[in-house]
Amino acid sequence: MKPVIVFDMNETLLDMSALDATFGRIFGHPQPSELRKRWFEQVLQLFLTATVIGRYRPFDKLTQEALGMLARQQGREASAEDRKALEAALGKIPAYPDARPGLERLKAAGFVVATLTNSTEKAAERLLEQAGLRPLFDRVLSADEVKRYKPAPEAYAYAAKELEVKPREVLLVAAHAWDIAGALAAGCRAAFIERPGKVMNPEGPQPELSARDVQDLAEQLVAKHG
């Protein structure tokens, strides 16, 4: 039986390096990619903390909080213009070149394809539309609906319930070891996308599949499930 394929979005399908130019303009830094990575790591810390302590705040608010913290690390405050620039850039993140052909291959092979993101559903819909990917998804799901960010088990359970399948019938696809670990702990299956700089913890839970990109994953899944 084919699993339902559930994709993470940020850094898995969408290329966050597109934000580098915005961070370069905001901070005038010679290595904006390093600032962008530090910002996203801060976003991760904020949503993990929000989940652990039980004080949920929407993802778009956390992205702005992280910008404010990054600015303070640089010895300044984030201005209203800085915040508007980041908000605008976050709405225009492109897909990786392999995302669309890989998704098309999965759809042609009869797989049900969905997303599960920590972004809000509204933001996810908008991002997928502008990236040209929305028609390839059967459902767009967000952890915002249960106010528990991935890797909390409630997020994955929500996805399985909405897709009307058991957790073991869900194959979560992500470029983050923490997302893979969360999915496996919730009883789902998992596949890892080897985006630049992303690795699995060799001592942690391991996915059943690992792929160079979405096209490679699609070929593996079609070969395995027909």
JSON list of C-alpha atoms in Angstrom, two decimals, residues 1-3 105-106 108-111 218-226:
[
{"chain": "A", "resi": 1, "resn": "MET", "atom": "CA", "xyz": [0.00, 0.00, 0.00]},
{"chain": "A", "resi": 2, "resn": "LYS", "atom": "CA", "xyz": [1.31, 3.43, -0.95]},
{"chain": "A", "resi": 3, "resn": "PRO", "atom": "CA", "xyz": [2.06, 5.72, 2.00]},
{"chain": "A", "resi": 105, "resn": "ARG", "atom": "CA", "xyz": [6.48, 12.28, -10.53]},
{"chain": "A", "resi": 106, "resn": "LEU", "atom": "CA", "xyz": [4.81, 11.34, -7.26]},
{"chain": "A", "resi": 108, "resn": "ALA", "atom": "CA", "xyz": [1.71, 10.79, -11.74]},
{"chain": "A", "resi": 109, "resn": "ALA", "atom": "CA", "xyz": [2.43, 7.59, -9.83]},
{"chain": "A", "resi": 110, "resn": "GLY", "atom": "CA", "xyz": [-0.77, 7.97, -7.81]},
{"chain": "A", "resi": 111, "resn": "PHE", "atom": "CA", "xyz": [0.59, 9.11, -4.45]},
{"chain": "A", "resi": 218, "resn": "ALA", "atom": "CA", "xyz": [10.27, 10.23, -6.01]},
{"chain": "A", "resi": 219, "resn": "GLU", "atom": "CA", "xyz": [12.23, 7.69, -8.03]},
{"chain": "A", "resi": 220, "resn": "GLN", "atom": "CA", "xyz": [12.94, 5.64, -4.90]},
{"chain": "A", "resi": 221, "resn": "LEU", "atom": "CA", "xyz": [9.28, 5.67, -3.87]},
{"chain": "A", "resi": 222, "resn": "VAL", "atom": "CA", "xyz": [8.00, 4.78, -7.34]},
{"chain": "A", "resi": 223, "resn": "ALA", "atom": "CA", "xyz": [10.48, 1.90, -7.53]},
{"chain": "A", "resi": 224, "resn": "LYS", "atom": "CA", "xyz": [9.41, 0.68, -4.10]},
{"chain": "A", "resi": 225, "resn": "HIS", "atom": "CA", "xyz": [5.64, 1.13, -4.33]},
{"chain": "A", "resi": 226, "resn": "GLY", "atom": "CA", "xyz": [4.90, 1.27, -8.06]}
]
